[in-house]
mmCIF file of N, CA, C and O in Angstrom:
data_model
loop_
_atom_site.group_PDB
_atom_site.id
_atom_site.type_symbol
_atom_site.label_atom_id
_atom_site.label_comp_id
_atom_site.label_asym_id
_atom_site.label_seq_id
_atom_site.Cartn_x
_atom_site.Cartn_y
_atom_site.Cartn_z
ATOM 1 N N ILE A 1140 38.996 9.797 110.019
ATOM 2 C CA ILE A 1140 38.313 10.398 108.923
ATOM 3 C C ILE A 1140 36.752 9.856 109.057
ATOM 4 O O ILE A 1140 36.561 8.598 109.211
ATOM 5 N N PRO A 1141 35.901 10.616 109.481
ATOM 6 C CA PRO A 1141 34.517 10.318 109.696
ATOM 7 C C PRO A 1141 33.708 9.539 108.487
ATOM 8 O O PRO A 1141 34.106 10.114 107.278
ATOM 9 N N VAL A 1142 33.160 8.532 108.542
ATOM 10 C CA VAL A 1142 32.548 8.072 107.371
ATOM 11 C C VAL A 1142 31.136 8.090 107.500
ATOM 12 O O VAL A 1142 30.471 7.673 108.519
ATOM 13 N N THR A 1143 30.518 8.882 106.754
ATOM 14 C CA THR A 1143 29.107 8.931 106.566
ATOM 15 C C THR A 1143 28.330 8.268 105.613
ATOM 16 O O THR A 1143 27.079 7.812 105.813
ATOM 17 N N ASP A 1144 29.089 7.793 104.617
ATOM 18 C CA ASP A 1144 28.423 7.062 103.594
ATOM 19 C C ASP A 1144 29.110 5.820 103.409
ATOM 20 O O ASP A 1144 30.289 5.647 102.759
ATOM 21 N N PRO A 1145 28.629 4.698 103.940
ATOM 22 C CA PRO A 1145 29.519 3.411 103.872
ATOM 23 C C PRO A 1145 29.693 2.872 102.451
ATOM 24 O O PRO A 1145 30.774 2.366 102.204
ATOM 25 N N SER A 1146 28.862 3.308 101.608
ATOM 26 C CA SER A 1146 29.219 2.839 100.173
ATOM 27 C C SER A 1146 30.489 3.493 99.632
ATOM 28 O O SER A 1146 30.907 2.843 98.650
ATOM 29 N N SER A 1147 30.865 4.540 100.146
ATOM 30 C CA SER A 1147 32.189 5.270 99.632
ATOM 31 C C SER A 1147 33.326 4.328 99.982
ATOM 32 O O SER A 1147 34.337 4.358 99.376
ATOM 33 N N VAL A 1148 33.304 3.589 101.083
ATOM 34 C CA VAL A 1148 34.115 2.729 101.565
ATOM 35 C C VAL A 1148 34.020 1.260 101.151
ATOM 36 O O VAL A 1148 35.178 0.750 100.872
ATOM 37 N N LEU A 1149 32.933 0.918 101.176
ATOM 38 C CA LEU A 1149 32.637 -0.501 100.771
ATOM 39 C C LEU A 1149 31.706 -0.589 99.736
ATOM 40 O O LEU A 1149 30.233 -0.807 100.076
ATOM 41 N N PRO A 1150 31.856 -0.206 98.567
ATOM 42 C CA PRO A 1150 30.800 -0.066 97.470
ATOM 43 C C PRO A 1150 30.021 -1.160 96.940
ATOM 44 O O PRO A 1150 28.934 -1.128 96.572
ATOM 45 N N ASP A 1151 30.732 -2.345 97.160
ATOM 46 C CA ASP A 1151 30.059 -3.472 96.683
ATOM 47 C C ASP A 1151 29.846 -4.510 97.645
ATOM 48 O O ASP A 1151 30.291 -5.841 97.435
ATOM 49 N N VAL A 1152 29.332 -4.335 98.675
ATOM 50 C CA VAL A 1152 29.348 -5.202 99.851
ATOM 51 C C VAL A 1152 28.468 -6.434 99.678
ATOM 52 O O VAL A 1152 28.560 -7.513 100.049
ATOM 53 N N ASP A 1153 27.553 -6.206 98.867
ATOM 54 C CA ASP A 1153 26.289 -7.404 98.490
ATOM 55 C C ASP A 1153 26.978 -8.418 97.361
ATOM 56 O O ASP A 1153 26.420 -9.440 97.252
ATOM 57 N N ALA A 1154 27.941 -8.048 96.847
ATOM 58 C CA ALA A 1154 28.673 -8.984 95.945
ATOM 59 C C ALA A 1154 29.503 -9.949 96.450
ATOM 60 O O ALA A 1154 30.659 -9.678 96.519
ATOM 61 N N LYS A 1155 28.856 -11.013 96.798
ATOM 62 C CA LYS A 1155 29.579 -11.957 97.583
ATOM 63 C C LYS A 1155 30.704 -12.746 96.914
ATOM 64 O O LYS A 1155 31.651 -13.200 97.441
ATOM 65 N N LYS A 1156 30.458 -12.614 95.506
ATOM 66 C CA LYS A 1156 31.625 -13.276 94.675
ATOM 67 C C LYS A 1156 32.983 -12.560 95.012
ATOM 68 O O LYS A 1156 33.909 -13.328 94.762
ATOM 69 N N ASN A 1157 32.880 -11.238 95.408
ATOM 70 C CA ASN A 1157 34.194 -10.622 95.581
ATOM 71 C C ASN A 1157 34.900 -11.107 96.780
ATOM 72 O O ASN A 1157 35.935 -10.927 97.322
ATOM 73 N N LEU A 1158 34.153 -11.850 97.704
ATOM 74 C CA LEU A 1158 34.564 -12.462 99.112
ATOM 75 C C LEU A 1158 34.856 -13.909 98.802
ATOM 76 O O LEU A 1158 35.143 -14.475 99.926
ATOM 77 N N GLU A 1159 34.931 -14.509 97.820
ATOM 78 C CA GLU A 1159 35.369 -15.883 97.646
ATOM 79 C C GLU A 1159 36.680 -16.254 98.231
ATOM 80 O O GLU A 1159 37.701 -15.304 98.109
ATOM 81 N N GLY A 1160 36.851 -17.124 98.913
ATOM 82 C CA GLY A 1160 38.193 -17.570 99.587
ATOM 83 C C GLY A 1160 38.418 -16.900 100.899
ATOM 84 O O GLY A 1160 39.240 -17.306 101.596
ATOM 85 N N VAL A 1161 37.533 -16.191 101.308
ATOM 86 C CA VAL A 1161 37.484 -15.526 102.716
ATOM 87 C C VAL A 1161 36.727 -16.300 103.493
ATOM 88 O O VAL A 1161 35.670 -16.897 103.462
ATOM 89 N N GLU A 1162 37.380 -16.744 104.736
ATOM 90 C CA GLU A 1162 36.829 -17.782 105.762
ATOM 91 C C GLU A 1162 35.496 -17.398 106.277
ATOM 92 O O GLU A 1162 34.527 -18.156 106.125
ATOM 93 N N GLY A 1163 35.307 -16.224 106.793
ATOM 94 C CA GLY A 1163 34.099 -15.730 107.300
ATOM 95 C C GLY A 1163 33.549 -16.560 108.278
ATOM 96 O O GLY A 1163 34.061 -17.209 109.044
ATOM 97 N N ALA A 1164 32.063 -16.751 108.026
ATOM 98 C CA ALA A 1164 31.326 -17.605 108.954
ATOM 99 C C ALA A 1164 31.581 -19.021 108.982
ATOM 100 O O ALA A 1164 30.811 -19.690 109.732
ATOM 101 N N ARG A 1165 32.394 -19.374 108.149
ATOM 102 C CA ARG A 1165 32.643 -20.870 108.287
ATOM 103 C C ARG A 1165 33.544 -21.248 109.360
ATOM 104 O O ARG A 1165 33.779 -22.412 109.693
ATOM 105 N N SER A 1166 34.025 -20.155 110.086
ATOM 106 C CA SER A 1166 34.737 -20.535 111.246
ATOM 107 C C SER A 1166 33.900 -20.865 112.506
ATOM 108 O O SER A 1166 32.594 -20.772 112.279
ATOM 109 N N LYS A 1167 34.263 -21.155 113.655
ATOM 110 C CA LYS A 1167 33.337 -21.763 114.597
ATOM 111 C C LYS A 1167 32.752 -20.375 115.367
ATOM 112 O O LYS A 1167 31.687 -20.541 116.052
ATOM 113 N N TYR A 1168 33.151 -19.194 114.949
ATOM 114 C CA TYR A 1168 32.608 -18.114 115.600
ATOM 115 C C TYR A 1168 31.521 -17.576 114.622
ATOM 116 O O TYR A 1168 31.802 -17.226 113.384
ATOM 117 N N LYS A 1169 30.320 -17.324 115.122
ATOM 118 C CA LYS A 1169 29.282 -16.993 114.276
ATOM 119 C C LYS A 1169 28.521 -15.596 114.499
ATOM 120 O O LYS A 1169 28.038 -14.967 113.602
ATOM 121 N N LYS A 1170 28.629 -15.243 115.843
ATOM 122 C CA LYS A 1170 28.033 -13.910 116.123
ATOM 123 C C LYS A 1170 29.067 -12.883 116.633
ATOM 124 O O LYS A 1170 29.885 -13.094 117.644
ATOM 125 N N ILE A 1171 28.967 -11.635 116.044
ATOM 126 C CA ILE A 1171 30.016 -10.700 116.482
ATOM 127 C C ILE A 1171 29.309 -9.485 116.742
ATOM 128 O O ILE A 1171 28.290 -9.104 116.037
ATOM 129 N N MET A 1172 29.609 -8.812 117.904
ATOM 130 C CA MET A 1172 28.993 -7.582 118.259
ATOM 131 C C MET A 1172 30.062 -6.377 117.891
ATOM 132 O O MET A 1172 31.148 -6.516 118.092
ATOM 133 N N VAL A 1173 29.391 -5.302 117.229
ATOM 134 C CA VAL A 1173 30.239 -4.245 116.900
ATOM 135 C C VAL A 1173 29.731 -2.915 117.814
ATOM 136 O O VAL A 1173 28.516 -2.632 117.807
ATOM 137 N N VAL A 1174 30.769 -2.285 118.533
ATOM 138 C CA VAL A 1174 30.370 -1.358 119.334
ATOM 139 C C VAL A 1174 31.156 -0.111 118.859
ATOM 140 O O VAL A 1174 32.338 -0.128 119.041
ATOM 141 N N ASP A 1175 30.461 1.024 118.499
ATOM 142 C CA ASP A 1175 31.130 2.154 118.064
ATOM 143 C C ASP A 1175 29.936 3.284 118.076
ATOM 144 O O ASP A 1175 28.911 3.214 117.658
ATOM 145 N N ASP A 1176 30.442 4.419 118.497
ATOM 146 C CA ASP A 1176 29.579 5.617 118.734
ATOM 147 C C ASP A 1176 29.355 6.308 117.341
ATOM 148 O O ASP A 1176 28.383 7.093 117.157
ATOM 149 N N GLU A 1177 30.355 6.097 116.350
ATOM 150 C CA GLU A 1177 30.168 6.553 115.172
ATOM 151 C C GLU A 1177 29.446 5.820 114.169
ATOM 152 O O GLU A 1177 29.714 4.566 113.800
ATOM 153 N N GLU A 1178 28.123 6.149 113.872
ATOM 154 C CA GLU A 1178 27.078 5.531 112.972
ATOM 155 C C GLU A 1178 27.874 4.868 111.864
ATOM 156 O O GLU A 1178 27.574 3.642 111.395
ATOM 157 N N GLY A 1179 28.675 5.719 111.022
ATOM 158 C CA GLY A 1179 29.183 5.389 109.766
ATOM 159 C C GLY A 1179 30.089 4.102 109.896
ATOM 160 O O GLY A 1179 29.983 3.300 109.044
ATOM 161 N N ILE A 1180 30.813 4.345 110.780
ATOM 162 C CA ILE A 1180 31.976 3.056 111.027
ATOM 163 C C ILE A 1180 31.229 1.847 111.472
ATOM 164 O O ILE A 1180 31.468 0.707 110.941
ATOM 165 N N ARG A 1181 30.131 2.056 112.493
ATOM 166 C CA ARG A 1181 29.369 0.930 112.860
ATOM 167 C C ARG A 1181 28.759 0.166 111.644
ATOM 168 O O ARG A 1181 28.766 -1.014 111.546
ATOM 169 N N MET A 1182 28.103 1.054 110.853
ATOM 170 C CA MET A 1182 27.430 0.463 109.627
ATOM 171 C C MET A 1182 28.325 -0.214 108.546
ATOM 172 O O MET A 1182 27.990 -1.319 108.005
ATOM 173 N N VAL A 1183 29.515 0.283 108.317
ATOM 174 C CA VAL A 1183 30.467 -0.328 107.397
ATOM 175 C C VAL A 1183 30.968 -1.681 108.025
ATOM 176 O O VAL A 1183 30.972 -2.711 107.247
ATOM 177 N N LEU A 1184 31.314 -1.556 109.273
ATOM 178 C CA LEU A 1184 31.629 -2.892 109.802
ATOM 179 C C LEU A 1184 30.541 -3.981 109.881
ATOM 180 O O LEU A 1184 30.789 -5.102 109.608
ATOM 181 N N CYS A 1185 29.378 -3.667 110.278
ATOM 182 C CA CYS A 1185 28.139 -4.643 110.173
ATOM 183 C C CYS A 1185 28.004 -5.044 108.757
ATOM 184 O O CYS A 1185 27.717 -6.268 108.513
ATOM 185 N N GLN A 1186 27.979 -4.246 107.737
ATOM 186 C CA GLN A 1186 27.675 -4.716 106.222
ATOM 187 C C GLN A 1186 28.891 -5.677 105.976
ATOM 188 O O GLN A 1186 28.679 -6.599 105.331
ATOM 189 N N LEU A 1187 30.079 -5.301 106.195
ATOM 190 C CA LEU A 1187 31.215 -6.176 105.861
ATOM 191 C C LEU A 1187 31.084 -7.565 106.419
ATOM 192 O O LEU A 1187 31.045 -8.555 105.806
ATOM 193 N N LEU A 1188 30.758 -7.654 107.876
ATOM 194 C CA LEU A 1188 30.709 -8.887 108.546
ATOM 195 C C LEU A 1188 29.585 -9.534 108.100
ATOM 196 O O LEU A 1188 29.463 -10.846 107.966
ATOM 197 N N GLU A 1189 28.388 -8.939 107.841
ATOM 198 C CA GLU A 1189 27.180 -9.692 107.393
ATOM 199 C C GLU A 1189 27.433 -10.247 106.000
ATOM 200 O O GLU A 1189 26.999 -11.240 105.710
ATOM 201 N N ALA A 1190 28.137 -9.497 105.082
ATOM 202 C CA ALA A 1190 28.428 -9.955 103.753
ATOM 203 C C ALA A 1190 29.216 -11.281 103.934
ATOM 204 O O ALA A 1190 29.387 -12.076 103.108
ATOM 205 N N LEU A 1191 30.200 -11.320 105.067
ATOM 206 C CA LEU A 1191 30.928 -12.637 105.193
ATOM 207 C C LEU A 1191 30.406 -13.713 105.901
ATOM 208 O O LEU A 1191 30.685 -14.728 105.940
ATOM 209 N N GLY A 1192 29.011 -13.475 106.257
ATOM 210 C CA GLY A 1192 28.154 -14.526 106.762
ATOM 211 C C GLY A 1192 27.885 -14.536 108.258
ATOM 212 O O GLY A 1192 27.439 -15.506 108.629
ATOM 213 N N TYR A 1193 28.508 -13.688 108.865
ATOM 214 C CA TYR A 1193 28.262 -13.488 110.366
ATOM 215 C C TYR A 1193 27.013 -12.941 110.799
ATOM 216 O O TYR A 1193 26.400 -12.228 109.990
ATOM 217 N N GLU A 1194 26.494 -13.348 111.849
ATOM 218 C CA GLU A 1194 25.280 -12.635 112.480
ATOM 219 C C GLU A 1194 26.014 -11.508 113.193
ATOM 220 O O GLU A 1194 26.838 -11.751 113.993
ATOM 221 N N VAL A 1195 25.297 -10.358 113.088
ATOM 222 C CA VAL A 1195 25.959 -9.251 113.643
ATOM 223 C C VAL A 1195 24.930 -8.381 114.569
ATOM 224 O O VAL A 1195 23.851 -8.307 114.187
ATOM 225 N N VAL A 1196 25.442 -8.109 115.737
ATOM 226 C CA VAL A 1196 24.655 -7.340 116.576
ATOM 227 C C VAL A 1196 25.541 -5.960 116.962
ATOM 228 O O VAL A 1196 26.632 -5.990 117.080
ATOM 229 N N SER A 1197 24.859 -4.885 116.823
ATOM 230 C CA SER A 1197 25.696 -3.616 117.064
ATOM 231 C C SER A 1197 24.969 -2.893 118.202
ATOM 232 O O SER A 1197 23.826 -2.861 118.559
ATOM 233 N N SER A 1198 25.882 -1.753 118.706
ATOM 234 C CA SER A 1198 25.586 -1.017 119.709
ATOM 235 C C SER A 1198 26.253 0.246 119.761
ATOM 236 O O SER A 1198 27.398 0.322 119.140
ATOM 237 N N ALA A 1199 25.541 1.527 119.974
ATOM 238 C CA ALA A 1199 26.176 2.770 119.801
ATOM 239 C C ALA A 1199 27.021 3.108 121.177
ATOM 240 O O ALA A 1199 27.631 4.257 120.951
ATOM 241 N N ASP A 1200 26.832 2.332 122.175
ATOM 242 C CA ASP A 1200 27.679 2.815 123.411
ATOM 243 C C ASP A 1200 27.826 1.620 124.262
ATOM 244 O O ASP A 1200 27.260 0.607 124.131
ATOM 245 N N GLY A 1201 28.727 1.798 125.131
ATOM 246 C CA GLY A 1201 29.180 0.753 126.045
ATOM 247 C C GLY A 1201 28.253 0.196 126.994
ATOM 248 O O GLY A 1201 28.078 -0.971 127.244
ATOM 249 N N ARG A 1202 27.308 1.170 127.533
ATOM 250 C CA ARG A 1202 26.246 0.701 128.323
ATOM 251 C C ARG A 1202 25.239 -0.202 127.698
ATOM 252 O O ARG A 1202 24.784 -1.201 128.246
ATOM 253 N N MET A 1203 24.921 0.191 126.420
ATOM 254 C CA MET A 1203 23.866 -0.725 125.769
ATOM 255 C C MET A 1203 24.475 -2.042 125.419
ATOM 256 O O MET A 1203 23.957 -2.926 125.491
ATOM 257 N N ALA A 1204 25.830 -1.931 124.972
ATOM 258 C CA ALA A 1204 26.613 -3.082 124.723
ATOM 259 C C ALA A 1204 26.646 -4.163 125.881
ATOM 260 O O ALA A 1204 26.358 -5.360 125.593
ATOM 261 N N LEU A 1205 26.886 -3.647 127.109
ATOM 262 C CA LEU A 1205 26.795 -4.432 128.172
ATOM 263 C C LEU A 1205 25.560 -5.262 128.463
ATOM 264 O O LEU A 1205 25.530 -6.383 128.704
ATOM 265 N N SER A 1206 24.400 -4.624 128.226
ATOM 266 C CA SER A 1206 23.183 -5.129 128.513
ATOM 267 C C SER A 1206 22.908 -6.260 127.206
ATOM 268 O O SER A 1206 22.282 -7.199 127.331
ATOM 269 N N GLN A 1207 23.352 -5.892 125.927
ATOM 270 C CA GLN A 1207 23.128 -6.826 124.964
ATOM 271 C C GLN A 1207 24.109 -8.063 124.949
ATOM 272 O O GLN A 1207 23.523 -9.146 124.614
ATOM 273 N N ILE A 1208 25.282 -7.761 125.477
ATOM 274 C CA ILE A 1208 26.097 -9.030 125.611
ATOM 275 C C ILE A 1208 25.350 -10.036 126.476
ATOM 276 O O ILE A 1208 25.546 -11.332 126.027
ATOM 277 N N ILE A 1209 24.738 -9.691 127.630
ATOM 278 C CA ILE A 1209 24.154 -10.685 128.355
ATOM 279 C C ILE A 1209 22.897 -11.474 127.521
ATOM 280 O O ILE A 1209 22.830 -12.641 127.556
ATOM 281 N N LYS A 1210 22.200 -10.704 126.804
ATOM 282 C CA LYS A 1210 20.989 -11.200 125.907
ATOM 283 C C LYS A 1210 21.620 -11.957 124.626
ATOM 284 O O LYS A 1210 21.213 -12.871 124.507
ATOM 285 N N GLU A 1211 22.505 -11.493 124.096
ATOM 286 C CA GLU A 1211 22.992 -11.851 122.522
ATOM 287 C C GLU A 1211 24.039 -13.010 122.750
ATOM 288 O O GLU A 1211 24.179 -13.693 121.809
ATOM 289 N N LYS A 1212 24.857 -12.810 123.748
ATOM 290 C CA LYS A 1212 26.011 -13.704 123.860
ATOM 291 C C LYS A 1212 26.840 -13.953 122.652
ATOM 292 O O LYS A 1212 27.056 -15.090 122.009
ATOM 293 N N PRO A 1213 27.454 -12.855 122.150
ATOM 294 C CA PRO A 1213 28.334 -12.876 120.991
ATOM 295 C C PRO A 1213 29.659 -13.627 121.111
ATOM 296 O O PRO A 1213 30.203 -13.695 122.310
ATOM 297 N N ASP A 1214 30.010 -14.169 120.066
ATOM 298 C CA ASP A 1214 31.337 -14.964 120.168
ATOM 299 C C ASP A 1214 32.534 -13.948 120.163
ATOM 300 O O ASP A 1214 33.598 -14.422 120.728
ATOM 301 N N ALA A 1215 32.457 -12.898 119.581
ATOM 302 C CA ALA A 1215 33.514 -11.803 119.497
ATOM 303 C C ALA A 1215 32.911 -10.402 119.560
ATOM 304 O O ALA A 1215 31.694 -10.345 119.241
ATOM 305 N N ILE A 1216 33.717 -9.484 120.086
ATOM 306 C CA ILE A 1216 33.204 -8.064 120.114
ATOM 307 C C ILE A 1216 34.301 -7.305 119.560
ATOM 308 O O ILE A 1216 35.427 -7.277 119.847
ATOM 309 N N ILE A 1217 33.859 -6.306 118.565
ATOM 310 C CA ILE A 1217 34.651 -5.339 117.912
ATOM 311 C C ILE A 1217 34.309 -3.968 118.446
ATOM 312 O O ILE A 1217 33.225 -3.708 118.429
ATOM 313 N N SER A 1218 35.216 -3.309 119.280
ATOM 314 C CA SER A 1218 34.837 -2.079 119.888
ATOM 315 C C SER A 1218 35.509 -0.975 119.617
ATOM 316 O O SER A 1218 36.987 -1.148 119.722
ATOM 317 N N ASP A 1219 35.225 0.282 119.540
ATOM 318 C CA ASP A 1219 35.817 1.409 119.517
ATOM 319 C C ASP A 1219 36.494 1.652 120.966
ATOM 320 O O ASP A 1219 35.758 1.510 121.997
ATOM 321 N N MET A 1220 37.817 2.113 121.087
ATOM 322 C CA MET A 1220 38.388 2.133 122.316
ATOM 323 C C MET A 1220 38.057 3.533 123.035
ATOM 324 O O MET A 1220 37.903 3.717 124.182
ATOM 325 N N ARG A 1221 37.682 4.554 122.189
ATOM 326 C CA ARG A 1221 37.569 5.895 122.702
ATOM 327 C C ARG A 1221 35.940 6.280 122.311
ATOM 328 O O ARG A 1221 35.698 6.965 121.091
ATOM 329 N N MET A 1222 35.070 6.230 123.021
ATOM 330 C CA MET A 1222 33.817 6.458 122.719
ATOM 331 C C MET A 1222 33.316 7.545 123.898
ATOM 332 O O MET A 1222 33.635 7.671 124.931
#
C-alpha cells in the first residue's frame, strides 16, 4: 500500500511520551540510514527513528546510498529490497 501521507500511519510521532520504555538511541547504534525509492515510506521510517532519538540519513536510491555510506558511516541500514 503506497503511503503518501505519513501522518495517516504515524499520527503522533512528536509525542515522545508515547515512546517511553522503547530503547531507541540509548543503544550503542546512533546513526541509521533509510534507503527507499517510495518517499512516503522513507518519510515515515525517518520520522519514527528520529522520534526514537536516532540520527537518520535517507536516500532515494542505491547509488546515492553508496556514496552516502562512505561519507555518513551509518551504524545500520534499512533498505527496500526492490527499488
